[in-house]
Amino acid sequence: MGLPVSKKELDRLGDRLRDAAVPSEEDLRLWGVVRPHFLAAMEEVRRVLHDGLGLRPTVREKNRETLVDKLRREPDMRLSRVQDIVGARVVRDMDLAGQDVLVARIVSSFPDHRVRDRRQQPSAGYRAVHIVPRLDGIPVEIQVRTHWQDRWAQAMEHLGDCWGRAIRYGGDPVEPTRMERVGDGPSRTRRDWVDLLLALHRDVILVEESGLAGGPRTAPGTPSPAELARLLAEFSTFSPMGPAT
Amino acid sequence: MKYFVVVYERPTTTLLRIREFAAGDWASANRTRNDLELAYRLRPDVEIVLLGADSIEGLRSTHSRYFVKVADPDAPATLRVA
């Protein structure tokens, strides 16, 4: 398998895609030659997760715009070092110990891999365990999330679509002082809503560490798991153009 | 595993189109994604995304942001062929 271009050629392609306002036809053609190799690696990882481990992953390819955004956001990043051009996501109803067990099962199937535990080092509130196996040198990012981690992450991903992806990386929303209503809540600025969602990730941690799936409040002043689930669902279904369908 | 190509308008969080491919046929999904990227090349607000799952319900679960609002909610999702 492997890639049909050298690491240097791949990095130069990434630089040109990053720097061009509109990518050249030649670069789009070259990217079109490279991409199927990433997809083949993604399919192989999916096969191992599904057929070998009995999991039900979903898989996705990072779209070109998002990839270019990443190269622009992280100026030192080179295309050959991007780990999540293709990836798989495994979401299960499990506690943190169960997540550790699942991660151990997955890594045992991929001899060449790296693990990044984002529960220990959350990135702008995002928590999960990422495993990056390399298949003939091609990285495929496997995101392993509990349901709680996934609920929070999907809420932030959706809000990023509505108010600008910068919020997913600790930045401000577009028009940060604009007033909005999320769910049945009061009117607040976008920045305040983002801060609230960021704060909720701490409540997710409390719920997960307490092992209380649907029980009472984990600590005074914090939402109960049921309230937390409701709040996250409201963020996930917020519609910037009126009621969601 | 079925593959899907999703056309998603980010600012309005609207799923414009989705096309489903036969199990394992990522090569056809790859070609369709290329064609759609070309068609929407002047619309940076529109994401063309290649995804895979056992079913569209699986996708709805793990990638819910693409399904919050659909352009034609009355049509069965897999028939909204791109």
mmCIF file of C-alpha atoms in Angstrom:
data_model
loop_
_atom_site.group_PDB
_atom_site.id
_atom_site.type_symbol
_atom_site.label_atom_id
_atom_site.label_comp_id
_atom_site.label_asym_id
_atom_site.label_seq_id
_atom_site.Cartn_x
_atom_site.Cartn_y
_atom_site.Cartn_z
ATOM 1 C CA MET A 1 0.000 0.000 0.000
ATOM 2 C CA GLY A 2 1.881 3.141 1.125
ATOM 3 C CA LEU A 3 1.587 6.514 -0.531
ATOM 4 C CA PRO A 4 2.426 7.125 -4.197
ATOM 5 C CA VAL A 5 4.417 10.263 -3.352
ATOM 6 C CA SER A 6 7.408 10.921 -1.114
ATOM 7 C CA LYS A 7 7.103 12.663 2.240
ATOM 8 C CA LYS A 8 8.769 15.728 0.714
ATOM 9 C CA GLU A 9 6.317 15.816 -2.202
ATOM 10 C CA LEU A 10 3.402 15.434 0.195
ATOM 11 C CA ASP A 11 4.644 18.288 2.380
ATOM 12 C CA ARG A 12 5.164 20.554 -0.636
ATOM 13 C CA LEU A 13 1.627 19.761 -1.773
ATOM 14 C CA GLY A 14 0.350 20.656 1.696
ATOM 15 C CA ASP A 15 2.257 23.944 1.612
ATOM 16 C CA ARG A 16 0.765 24.873 -1.755
ATOM 17 C CA LEU A 17 -2.769 23.938 -0.649
ATOM 18 C CA ARG A 18 -2.285 26.019 2.512
ATOM 19 C CA ASP A 19 -0.928 29.064 0.682
ATOM 20 C CA ALA A 20 -3.230 29.177 -2.341
ATOM 21 C CA ALA A 21 -6.494 31.096 -2.183
ATOM 22 C CA VAL A 22 -7.765 28.697 -4.835
ATOM 23 C CA PRO A 23 -5.894 25.409 -5.321
ATOM 24 C CA SER A 24 -4.449 24.771 -8.768
ATOM 25 C CA GLU A 25 -5.939 22.038 -10.940
ATOM 26 C CA GLU A 26 -2.583 20.259 -10.873
ATOM 27 C CA ASP A 27 -2.542 20.157 -7.066
ATOM 28 C CA LEU A 28 -6.143 18.996 -6.934
ATOM 29 C CA ARG A 29 -5.243 16.202 -9.338
ATOM 30 C CA LEU A 30 -2.248 15.202 -7.202
ATOM 31 C CA TRP A 31 -4.366 15.252 -4.033
ATOM 32 C CA GLY A 32 -6.889 13.118 -5.921
ATOM 33 C CA VAL A 33 -4.139 10.571 -6.592
ATOM 34 C CA VAL A 34 -3.049 10.480 -2.934
ATOM 35 C CA ARG A 35 -6.464 10.333 -1.271
ATOM 36 C CA PRO A 36 -7.531 6.800 -2.300
ATOM 37 C CA HIS A 37 -4.471 5.458 -0.483
ATOM 38 C CA PHE A 38 -5.679 7.082 2.722
ATOM 39 C CA LEU A 39 -9.160 5.676 2.096
ATOM 40 C CA ALA A 40 -7.748 2.173 1.607
ATOM 41 C CA ALA A 41 -5.927 2.456 4.954
ATOM 42 C CA MET A 42 -9.137 3.705 6.583
ATOM 43 C CA GLU A 43 -11.061 0.746 5.170
ATOM 44 C CA GLU A 44 -8.439 -1.659 6.524
ATOM 45 C CA VAL A 45 -8.708 -0.140 10.012
ATOM 46 C CA ARG A 46 -12.495 -0.347 9.803
ATOM 47 C CA ARG A 47 -12.215 -4.010 8.812
ATOM 48 C CA VAL A 48 -9.997 -4.795 11.808
ATOM 49 C CA LEU A 49 -12.285 -2.928 14.218
ATOM 50 C CA HIS A 50 -15.448 -4.472 12.794
ATOM 51 C CA ASP A 51 -14.478 -7.962 11.724
ATOM 52 C CA GLY A 52 -11.615 -8.522 14.153
ATOM 53 C CA LEU A 53 -12.922 -6.849 17.299
ATOM 54 C CA GLY A 54 -16.683 -6.909 16.750
ATOM 55 C CA LEU A 55 -17.029 -3.117 17.026
ATOM 56 C CA ARG A 56 -19.305 -0.897 14.978
ATOM 57 C CA PRO A 57 -17.121 2.058 14.007
ATOM 58 C CA THR A 58 -18.046 4.881 11.726
ATOM 59 C CA VAL A 59 -15.331 6.264 9.493
ATOM 60 C CA ARG A 60 -14.736 9.622 7.883
ATOM 61 C CA GLU A 61 -12.310 11.433 5.657
ATOM 62 C CA LYS A 62 -11.364 14.988 6.590
ATOM 63 C CA ASN A 63 -12.659 17.230 3.821
ATOM 64 C CA ARG A 64 -10.191 19.385 1.937
ATOM 65 C CA GLU A 65 -11.307 22.714 3.403
ATOM 66 C CA THR A 66 -10.992 21.431 6.957
ATOM 67 C CA LEU A 67 -7.584 19.998 6.199
ATOM 68 C CA VAL A 68 -6.383 23.301 4.739
ATOM 69 C CA ASP A 69 -7.827 25.119 7.783
ATOM 70 C CA LYS A 70 -5.737 22.885 10.015
ATOM 71 C CA LEU A 71 -2.559 23.610 8.034
ATOM 72 C CA ARG A 72 -3.282 27.347 8.304
ATOM 73 C CA ARG A 73 -4.173 27.191 12.003
ATOM 74 C CA GLU A 74 -0.959 25.359 12.895
ATOM 75 C CA PRO A 75 1.798 26.988 10.813
ATOM 76 C CA ASP A 76 4.414 24.382 11.810
ATOM 77 C CA MET A 77 2.169 21.522 10.745
ATOM 78 C CA ARG A 78 3.208 19.640 7.602
ATOM 79 C CA LEU A 79 0.796 17.521 5.614
ATOM 80 C CA SER A 80 2.843 14.358 6.219
ATOM 81 C CA ARG A 81 2.410 14.856 9.975
ATOM 82 C CA VAL A 82 -1.372 15.294 9.960
ATOM 83 C CA GLN A 83 -2.708 12.235 11.807
ATOM 84 C CA ASP A 84 -6.405 12.545 11.092
ATOM 85 C CA ILE A 85 -6.758 12.875 7.333
ATOM 86 C CA VAL A 86 -8.828 9.722 7.690
ATOM 87 C CA GLY A 87 -10.239 8.259 10.850
ATOM 88 C CA ALA A 88 -12.666 6.019 12.653
ATOM 89 C CA ARG A 89 -14.883 6.726 15.633
ATOM 90 C CA VAL A 90 -15.984 4.190 18.217
ATOM 91 C CA VAL A 91 -18.602 5.375 20.705
ATOM 92 C CA ARG A 92 -19.818 3.048 23.439
ATOM 93 C CA ASP A 93 -21.852 3.155 26.591
ATOM 94 C CA MET A 94 -18.982 2.484 28.974
ATOM 95 C CA ASP A 95 -17.263 3.966 31.993
ATOM 96 C CA LEU A 96 -13.674 5.189 32.081
ATOM 97 C CA ALA A 97 -12.326 1.771 33.106
ATOM 98 C CA GLY A 98 -14.263 0.205 30.248
ATOM 99 C CA GLN A 99 -12.777 2.772 27.905
ATOM 100 C CA ASP A 100 -9.280 1.754 29.050
ATOM 101 C CA VAL A 101 -10.096 -1.904 28.390
ATOM 102 C CA LEU A 102 -11.417 -1.102 24.915
ATOM 103 C CA VAL A 103 -8.348 0.994 24.093
ATOM 104 C CA ALA A 104 -6.111 -1.896 25.154
ATOM 105 C CA ARG A 105 -8.049 -4.287 22.877
ATOM 106 C CA ILE A 106 -7.729 -1.953 19.928
ATOM 107 C CA VAL A 107 -4.028 -1.207 20.299
ATOM 108 C CA SER A 108 -3.284 -4.930 20.542
ATOM 109 C CA SER A 109 -4.537 -5.248 16.966
ATOM 110 C CA PHE A 110 -2.179 -2.612 15.577
ATOM 111 C CA PRO A 111 1.527 -3.205 16.243
ATOM 112 C CA ASP A 112 2.574 0.244 14.970
ATOM 113 C CA HIS A 113 0.542 2.825 16.850
ATOM 114 C CA ARG A 114 0.535 5.889 19.097
ATOM 115 C CA VAL A 115 -1.992 6.624 21.842
ATOM 116 C CA ARG A 116 -3.016 10.116 22.887
ATOM 117 C CA ASP A 117 -5.164 10.190 26.001
ATOM 118 C CA ARG A 118 -7.069 13.431 25.754
ATOM 119 C CA ARG A 119 -8.871 12.677 28.991
ATOM 120 C CA GLN A 120 -5.616 13.553 30.730
ATOM 121 C CA GLN A 121 -4.947 16.584 28.552
ATOM 122 C CA PRO A 122 -8.264 17.883 27.243
ATOM 123 C CA SER A 123 -8.038 20.211 24.270
ATOM 124 C CA ALA A 124 -10.471 23.135 24.742
ATOM 125 C CA GLY A 125 -12.670 20.742 26.730
ATOM 126 C CA TYR A 126 -12.471 17.893 24.225
ATOM 127 C CA ARG A 127 -11.921 14.499 25.843
ATOM 128 C CA ALA A 128 -11.442 11.094 24.240
ATOM 129 C CA VAL A 129 -8.690 8.579 23.652
ATOM 130 C CA HIS A 130 -7.099 8.709 20.224
ATOM 131 C CA ILE A 131 -5.185 5.765 18.829
ATOM 132 C CA VAL A 132 -3.216 6.347 15.647
ATOM 133 C CA PRO A 133 -2.059 3.148 13.962
ATOM 134 C CA ARG A 134 0.092 3.424 10.850
ATOM 135 C CA LEU A 135 -0.593 1.098 7.972
ATOM 136 C CA ASP A 136 2.391 1.091 5.627
ATOM 137 C CA GLY A 137 3.206 4.510 7.009
ATOM 138 C CA ILE A 138 -0.316 5.927 6.562
ATOM 139 C CA PRO A 139 -1.836 7.199 9.831
ATOM 140 C CA VAL A 140 -5.484 6.550 10.663
ATOM 141 C CA GLU A 141 -6.898 8.220 13.769
ATOM 142 C CA ILE A 142 -9.248 6.070 15.851
ATOM 143 C CA GLN A 143 -11.305 8.133 18.293
ATOM 144 C CA VAL A 144 -12.576 6.117 21.242
ATOM 145 C CA ARG A 145 -15.280 7.998 23.140
ATOM 146 C CA THR A 146 -17.700 7.214 25.915
ATOM 147 C CA HIS A 147 -21.269 8.368 25.320
ATOM 148 C CA TRP A 148 -20.705 11.323 27.647
ATOM 149 C CA GLN A 149 -17.510 12.398 25.915
ATOM 150 C CA ASP A 150 -19.265 12.035 22.582
ATOM 151 C CA ARG A 151 -22.311 14.060 23.636
ATOM 152 C CA TRP A 152 -20.082 16.915 24.723
ATOM 153 C CA ALA A 153 -17.859 16.715 21.623
ATOM 154 C CA GLN A 154 -20.799 16.651 19.226
ATOM 155 C CA ALA A 155 -22.365 19.648 20.973
ATOM 156 C CA MET A 156 -19.130 21.620 20.500
ATOM 157 C CA GLU A 157 -18.733 20.447 16.889
ATOM 158 C CA HIS A 158 -22.248 21.610 16.080
ATOM 159 C CA LEU A 159 -21.824 24.948 17.805
ATOM 160 C CA GLY A 160 -18.572 25.356 15.858
ATOM 161 C CA ASP A 161 -20.532 25.013 12.635
ATOM 162 C CA CYS A 162 -22.972 27.673 13.801
ATOM 163 C CA TRP A 163 -20.575 30.239 15.289
ATOM 164 C CA GLY A 164 -17.206 29.458 13.748
ATOM 165 C CA ARG A 165 -14.860 26.527 14.144
ATOM 166 C CA ALA A 166 -12.375 28.618 16.151
ATOM 167 C CA ILE A 167 -14.358 27.845 19.315
ATOM 168 C CA ARG A 168 -13.316 24.200 18.995
ATOM 169 C CA TYR A 169 -9.717 25.290 19.487
ATOM 170 C CA GLY A 170 -10.201 27.784 22.304
ATOM 171 C CA GLY A 171 -10.951 30.812 20.127
ATOM 172 C CA ASP A 172 -13.834 33.265 20.131
ATOM 173 C CA PRO A 173 -17.100 32.723 18.282
ATOM 174 C CA VAL A 174 -17.937 34.913 15.304
ATOM 175 C CA GLU A 175 -19.761 38.022 16.595
ATOM 176 C CA PRO A 176 -18.988 37.072 20.220
ATOM 177 C CA THR A 177 -21.305 39.648 21.796
ATOM 178 C CA ARG A 178 -24.342 38.751 19.699
ATOM 179 C CA MET A 179 -27.236 37.592 21.860
ATOM 180 C CA GLU A 180 -28.587 34.075 21.294
ATOM 181 C CA ARG A 181 -30.971 31.632 22.873
ATOM 182 C CA VAL A 182 -30.037 27.988 23.145
ATOM 183 C CA GLY A 183 -32.959 25.723 23.991
ATOM 184 C CA ASP A 184 -35.236 27.167 26.633
ATOM 185 C CA GLY A 185 -32.410 29.053 28.278
ATOM 186 C CA PRO A 186 -32.153 32.802 28.709
ATOM 187 C CA SER A 187 -30.648 35.106 26.113
ATOM 188 C CA ARG A 188 -26.847 35.265 26.475
ATOM 189 C CA THR A 189 -23.942 36.331 24.320
ATOM 190 C CA ARG A 190 -22.384 33.723 22.104
ATOM 191 C CA ARG A 191 -19.189 33.967 24.133
ATOM 192 C CA ASP A 192 -21.152 33.227 27.313
ATOM 193 C CA TRP A 193 -22.810 30.200 25.708
ATOM 194 C CA VAL A 194 -19.427 28.882 24.586
ATOM 195 C CA ASP A 195 -18.046 29.421 28.095
ATOM 196 C CA LEU A 196 -21.020 27.540 29.502
ATOM 197 C CA LEU A 197 -20.446 24.603 27.188
ATOM 198 C CA LEU A 198 -16.759 24.612 28.085
ATOM 199 C CA ALA A 199 -17.715 24.582 31.771
ATOM 200 C CA LEU A 200 -20.040 21.628 31.176
ATOM 201 C CA HIS A 201 -17.073 19.472 30.227
ATOM 202 C CA ARG A 202 -16.084 19.599 33.893
ATOM 203 C CA ASP A 203 -19.529 18.302 34.819
ATOM 204 C CA VAL A 204 -19.086 15.512 32.297
ATOM 205 C CA ILE A 205 -15.849 14.602 34.091
ATOM 206 C CA LEU A 206 -17.639 14.607 37.454
ATOM 207 C CA VAL A 207 -20.381 12.348 36.123
ATOM 208 C CA GLU A 208 -17.881 9.970 34.552
ATOM 209 C CA GLU A 209 -15.613 9.823 37.556
ATOM 210 C CA SER A 210 -18.515 9.324 39.948
ATOM 211 C CA GLY A 211 -19.802 6.423 37.885
ATOM 212 C CA LEU A 212 -23.321 7.824 38.161
ATOM 213 C CA ALA A 213 -25.039 7.197 34.867
ATOM 214 C CA GLY A 214 -28.439 8.597 35.690
ATOM 215 C CA GLY A 215 -28.365 9.250 39.380
ATOM 216 C CA PRO A 216 -28.479 12.362 41.521
ATOM 217 C CA ARG A 217 -26.308 15.462 41.360
ATOM 218 C CA THR A 218 -22.622 14.643 41.627
ATOM 219 C CA ALA A 219 -21.823 17.744 43.688
ATOM 220 C CA PRO A 220 -23.680 20.787 44.985
ATOM 221 C CA GLY A 221 -24.174 23.362 42.256
ATOM 222 C CA THR A 222 -23.641 20.946 39.402
ATOM 223 C CA PRO A 223 -26.347 19.623 37.103
ATOM 224 C CA SER A 224 -27.626 16.095 37.578
ATOM 225 C CA PRO A 225 -26.681 13.653 34.802
ATOM 226 C CA ALA A 226 -30.203 13.984 33.368
ATOM 227 C CA GLU A 227 -29.943 17.787 33.347
ATOM 228 C CA LEU A 228 -26.483 17.586 31.840
ATOM 229 C CA ALA A 229 -27.746 15.335 29.049
ATOM 230 C CA ARG A 230 -30.601 17.763 28.375
ATOM 231 C CA LEU A 231 -28.274 20.777 28.243
ATOM 232 C CA LEU A 232 -25.880 19.027 25.863
ATOM 233 C CA ALA A 233 -28.783 17.962 23.652
ATOM 234 C CA GLU A 234 -29.940 21.585 23.467
ATOM 235 C CA PHE A 235 -26.509 22.668 22.268
ATOM 236 C CA SER A 236 -26.413 19.819 19.741
ATOM 237 C CA THR A 237 -29.739 20.785 18.205
ATOM 238 C CA PHE A 238 -29.356 24.560 18.301
ATOM 239 C CA SER A 239 -30.432 26.015 14.980
ATOM 240 C CA PRO A 240 -28.853 29.256 13.770
ATOM 241 C CA MET A 241 -31.750 29.784 11.344
ATOM 242 C CA GLY A 242 -34.762 29.047 13.496
ATOM 243 C CA PRO A 243 -36.186 25.793 14.855
ATOM 244 C CA ALA A 244 -34.449 22.585 13.803
ATOM 245 C CA THR A 245 -36.433 20.102 11.740
ATOM 246 C CA MET B 1 -20.060 -1.035 5.799
ATOM 247 C CA LYS B 2 -21.826 1.435 3.558
ATOM 248 C CA TYR B 3 -20.205 4.613 2.365
ATOM 249 C CA PHE B 4 -21.938 7.964 2.110
ATOM 250 C CA VAL B 5 -21.092 11.311 0.575
ATOM 251 C CA VAL B 6 -22.679 14.206 2.408
ATOM 252 C CA VAL B 7 -23.181 17.750 1.124
ATOM 253 C CA TYR B 8 -23.532 19.987 4.152
ATOM 254 C CA GLU B 9 -24.039 23.754 4.304
ATOM 255 C CA ARG B 10 -22.141 24.749 7.436
ATOM 256 C CA PRO B 11 -23.500 28.251 8.274
ATOM 257 C CA THR B 12 -27.103 27.058 8.221
ATOM 258 C CA THR B 13 -26.201 23.558 9.509
ATOM 259 C CA THR B 14 -28.290 22.112 6.696
ATOM 260 C CA LEU B 15 -27.798 18.728 5.083
ATOM 261 C CA LEU B 16 -28.302 19.524 1.407
ATOM 262 C CA ARG B 17 -27.789 16.086 -0.073
ATOM 263 C CA ILE B 18 -26.597 12.636 0.858
ATOM 264 C CA ARG B 19 -25.743 9.722 -1.384
ATOM 265 C CA GLU B 20 -25.340 6.146 -0.258
ATOM 266 C CA PHE B 21 -23.045 3.608 -1.894
ATOM 267 C CA ALA B 22 -23.029 -0.168 -1.828
ATOM 268 C CA ALA B 23 -21.223 -1.888 1.008
ATOM 269 C CA GLY B 24 -17.462 -1.529 0.706
ATOM 270 C CA ASP B 25 -17.634 0.658 -2.390
ATOM 271 C CA TRP B 26 -15.416 3.469 -1.167
ATOM 272 C CA ALA B 27 -13.956 3.834 -4.673
ATOM 273 C CA SER B 28 -17.299 5.039 -6.101
ATOM 274 C CA ALA B 29 -17.789 7.300 -3.101
ATOM 275 C CA ASN B 30 -14.321 8.714 -3.755
ATOM 276 C CA ARG B 31 -15.211 9.542 -7.369
ATOM 277 C CA THR B 32 -18.514 11.150 -6.402
ATOM 278 C CA ARG B 33 -16.809 13.197 -3.686
ATOM 279 C CA ASN B 34 -14.302 14.451 -6.276
ATOM 280 C CA ASP B 35 -17.120 15.420 -8.666
ATOM 281 C CA LEU B 36 -19.036 17.231 -5.935
ATOM 282 C CA GLU B 37 -15.955 19.087 -4.729
ATOM 283 C CA LEU B 38 -15.557 20.377 -8.255
ATOM 284 C CA ALA B 39 -19.235 21.342 -8.473
ATOM 285 C CA TYR B 40 -19.100 23.206 -5.156
ATOM 286 C CA ARG B 41 -15.558 24.603 -5.541
ATOM 287 C CA LEU B 42 -16.798 28.183 -5.241
ATOM 288 C CA ARG B 43 -18.770 27.430 -2.058
ATOM 289 C CA PRO B 44 -16.260 27.173 0.802
ATOM 290 C CA ASP B 45 -19.212 27.244 3.205
ATOM 291 C CA VAL B 46 -20.291 23.845 1.890
ATOM 292 C CA GLU B 47 -18.577 20.699 3.164
ATOM 293 C CA ILE B 48 -18.361 17.629 0.975
ATOM 294 C CA VAL B 49 -17.683 14.749 3.322
ATOM 295 C CA LEU B 50 -17.045 11.061 2.762
ATOM 296 C CA LEU B 51 -18.272 8.917 5.645
ATOM 297 C CA GLY B 52 -18.856 5.241 6.329
ATOM 298 C CA ALA B 53 -21.079 3.326 8.735
ATOM 299 C CA ASP B 54 -23.079 0.132 9.036
ATOM 300 C CA SER B 55 -26.193 2.204 8.446
ATOM 301 C CA ILE B 56 -27.337 5.777 8.149
ATOM 302 C CA GLU B 57 -28.637 5.481 11.719
ATOM 303 C CA GLY B 58 -25.071 4.792 12.837
ATOM 304 C CA LEU B 59 -23.959 7.972 11.122
ATOM 305 C CA ARG B 60 -26.761 9.952 12.728
ATOM 306 C CA SER B 61 -25.529 8.770 16.077
ATOM 307 C CA THR B 62 -21.801 9.505 15.747
ATOM 308 C CA HIS B 63 -21.952 12.468 13.323
ATOM 309 C CA SER B 64 -25.212 14.061 14.385
ATOM 310 C CA ARG B 65 -24.179 17.561 13.344
ATOM 311 C CA TYR B 66 -24.794 16.691 9.697
ATOM 312 C CA PHE B 67 -28.386 15.715 10.453
ATOM 313 C CA VAL B 68 -29.701 18.507 12.666
ATOM 314 C CA LYS B 69 -31.543 20.084 9.768
ATOM 315 C CA VAL B 70 -32.197 18.521 6.386
ATOM 316 C CA ALA B 71 -33.094 20.445 3.251
ATOM 317 C CA ASP B 72 -35.974 18.096 2.416
ATOM 318 C CA PRO B 73 -37.124 16.418 5.622
ATOM 319 C CA ASP B 74 -39.945 14.561 3.887
ATOM 320 C CA ALA B 75 -37.673 12.579 1.595
ATOM 321 C CA PRO B 76 -36.093 9.378 2.909
ATOM 322 C CA ALA B 77 -32.512 10.371 3.660
ATOM 323 C CA THR B 78 -30.872 7.763 1.460
ATOM 324 C CA LEU B 79 -32.943 8.791 -1.562
ATOM 325 C CA ARG B 80 -31.717 12.358 -1.600
ATOM 326 C CA VAL B 81 -29.190 11.417 -4.217
ATOM 327 C CA ALA B 82 -26.504 13.985 -4.819
#
